[in-house]
């Protein structure tokens, strides 16, 4: 049995970020007095595979020393090959690998946190706090008593929603025989791929060097594909669209992210909270999660240091979530053509403003200006029908992941 001030369940982006912020010297010069226990799933199906996180922010961020690469130019390609190349300055598009992040955060935690491996069976309130019950890899029972518990595991049942799409993807890390990539520019959305009946699909290229890149096929649609389906579409994209020639695949990644307008509960008990994707940190209309995790965990750490009840804040403002609900419904019904919608936004909206909008960091007048650059009548029709639509149960996807 362990007693602590804070227990963090899960050692992904959210759990590690929160543990790091709680253990790093802050304004008070010390972490929370009772310590931090970080509980990680044992190696196996409950532990997520290595993956890529991407986000945009100005240079000088907390994790800049860990980045694989960053870009100050982005490109979006229409289905007909029309190209929109933009500079999001002062923002940069940053790429971070989960294994690098995990090693660095664990080293920074040092003795300030106690890290244990266990399969968590229950998290529940108790007098003056909460407790986590689990089983260690060698079969021993684990009990952690804490004043506060932060759970980053996705719930078995996602919240009911009016619209439920999945962002699902598979990527290859490729090494070509010659220089074929432009390392200065990240290919954010390339719509020169076959489009599904519902939703949209695009290629995604993060060049690491002239002969190396992460190349992905991504869909927003109701159901994921079989691995062979992704590989067939990736091969078509690399051979017939990108024209890479001969190349080797040095690594792969694959994931599924729910894109819904469900309402995530961030407090599940007097002393129990959800963080990360489980606490609504994923932006429903894009699937990006890492930036929302940082905002949420930064606020929780500040509340603990100041002696306030550490309820995780919504990672995105209410107005942004309402607009996401409209976009998701419009895409799902086919009222809005996905490739034209996203290509048009990047073509007509200043990039720095658009990225701030996608991060929920714009003012009302800016949001209205961006809204006028979308298909207005289909969006208004969708917004009008949403209040009458029931929220229905959503099935959990087979595998969760954090979108690159």
mmCIF file of N, CA, C and O in Angstrom, residues 167-170 193 200-204 216-220 403:
data_model
loop_
_atom_site.group_PDB
_atom_site.id
_atom_site.type_symbol
_atom_site.label_atom_id
_atom_site.label_comp_id
_atom_site.label_asym_id
_atom_site.label_seq_id
_atom_site.Cartn_x
_atom_site.Cartn_y
_atom_site.Cartn_z
ATOM 1 N N UNK A 167 -11.190 9.191 -36.549
ATOM 2 C CA UNK A 167 -9.999 9.516 -37.322
ATOM 3 C C UNK A 167 -9.066 8.318 -37.186
ATOM 4 O O UNK A 167 -8.600 8.019 -36.091
ATOM 5 N N UNK A 168 -8.857 7.620 -38.283
ATOM 6 C CA UNK A 168 -8.019 6.418 -38.229
ATOM 7 C C UNK A 168 -6.943 6.530 -39.299
ATOM 8 O O UNK A 168 -7.170 7.088 -40.381
ATOM 9 N N UNK A 169 -5.770 6.018 -38.987
ATOM 10 C CA UNK A 169 -4.625 6.266 -39.855
ATOM 11 C C UNK A 169 -3.581 5.168 -39.688
ATOM 12 O O UNK A 169 -3.542 4.453 -38.676
ATOM 13 N N UNK A 170 -2.758 5.058 -40.712
ATOM 14 C CA UNK A 170 -1.572 4.199 -40.661
ATOM 15 C C UNK A 170 -0.462 4.918 -41.411
ATOM 16 O O UNK A 170 -0.693 5.522 -42.463
ATOM 17 N N UNK A 193 -6.046 11.444 -52.834
ATOM 18 C CA UNK A 193 -6.243 10.031 -52.515
ATOM 19 C C UNK A 193 -7.724 9.720 -52.698
ATOM 20 O O UNK A 193 -8.564 10.631 -52.698
ATOM 21 N N UNK A 200 -13.915 11.971 -45.158
ATOM 22 C CA UNK A 200 -12.861 12.410 -46.071
ATOM 23 C C UNK A 200 -11.592 11.611 -45.801
ATOM 24 O O UNK A 200 -11.479 10.922 -44.788
ATOM 25 N N UNK A 201 -10.630 11.716 -46.705
ATOM 26 C CA UNK A 201 -9.343 11.038 -46.571
ATOM 27 C C UNK A 201 -8.260 11.948 -47.125
ATOM 28 O O UNK A 201 -8.508 12.767 -48.022
ATOM 29 N N UNK A 202 -7.047 11.800 -46.593
ATOM 30 C CA UNK A 202 -5.930 12.601 -47.092
ATOM 31 C C UNK A 202 -4.603 11.923 -46.758
ATOM 32 O O UNK A 202 -4.505 11.089 -45.847
ATOM 33 N N UNK A 203 -3.580 12.281 -47.529
ATOM 34 C CA UNK A 203 -2.214 11.894 -47.217
ATOM 35 C C UNK A 203 -1.580 12.930 -46.306
ATOM 36 O O UNK A 203 -2.011 14.092 -46.262
ATOM 37 N N UNK A 204 -0.531 12.508 -45.598
ATOM 38 C CA UNK A 204 0.107 13.356 -44.586
ATOM 39 C C UNK A 204 1.592 13.032 -44.636
ATOM 40 O O UNK A 204 1.970 11.867 -44.493
ATOM 41 N N UNK A 216 1.696 9.094 -44.171
ATOM 42 C CA UNK A 216 0.507 8.464 -43.604
ATOM 43 C C UNK A 216 -0.690 8.587 -44.532
ATOM 44 O O UNK A 216 -0.801 9.541 -45.325
ATOM 45 N N UNK A 217 -1.587 7.617 -44.385
ATOM 46 C CA UNK A 217 -2.925 7.693 -44.965
ATOM 47 C C UNK A 217 -3.900 7.851 -43.806
ATOM 48 O O UNK A 217 -3.858 7.092 -42.835
ATOM 49 N N UNK A 218 -4.797 8.857 -43.887
ATOM 50 C CA UNK A 218 -5.731 9.170 -42.805
ATOM 51 C C UNK A 218 -7.145 9.282 -43.354
ATOM 52 O O UNK A 218 -7.358 9.846 -44.434
ATOM 53 N N UNK A 219 -8.107 8.755 -42.603
ATOM 54 C CA UNK A 219 -9.524 8.912 -42.929
ATOM 55 C C UNK A 219 -10.276 9.483 -41.734
ATOM 56 O O UNK A 219 -9.966 9.174 -40.588
ATOM 57 N N UNK A 220 -11.271 10.331 -42.035
ATOM 58 C CA UNK A 220 -12.332 10.654 -41.089
ATOM 59 C C UNK A 220 -13.565 9.924 -41.611
ATOM 60 O O UNK A 220 -14.147 10.318 -42.626
ATOM 61 N N UNK A 403 -3.342 11.456 -32.377
ATOM 62 C CA UNK A 403 -3.080 11.834 -33.763
ATOM 63 C C UNK A 403 -1.732 12.540 -33.912
ATOM 64 O O UNK A 403 -1.424 13.444 -33.152
#
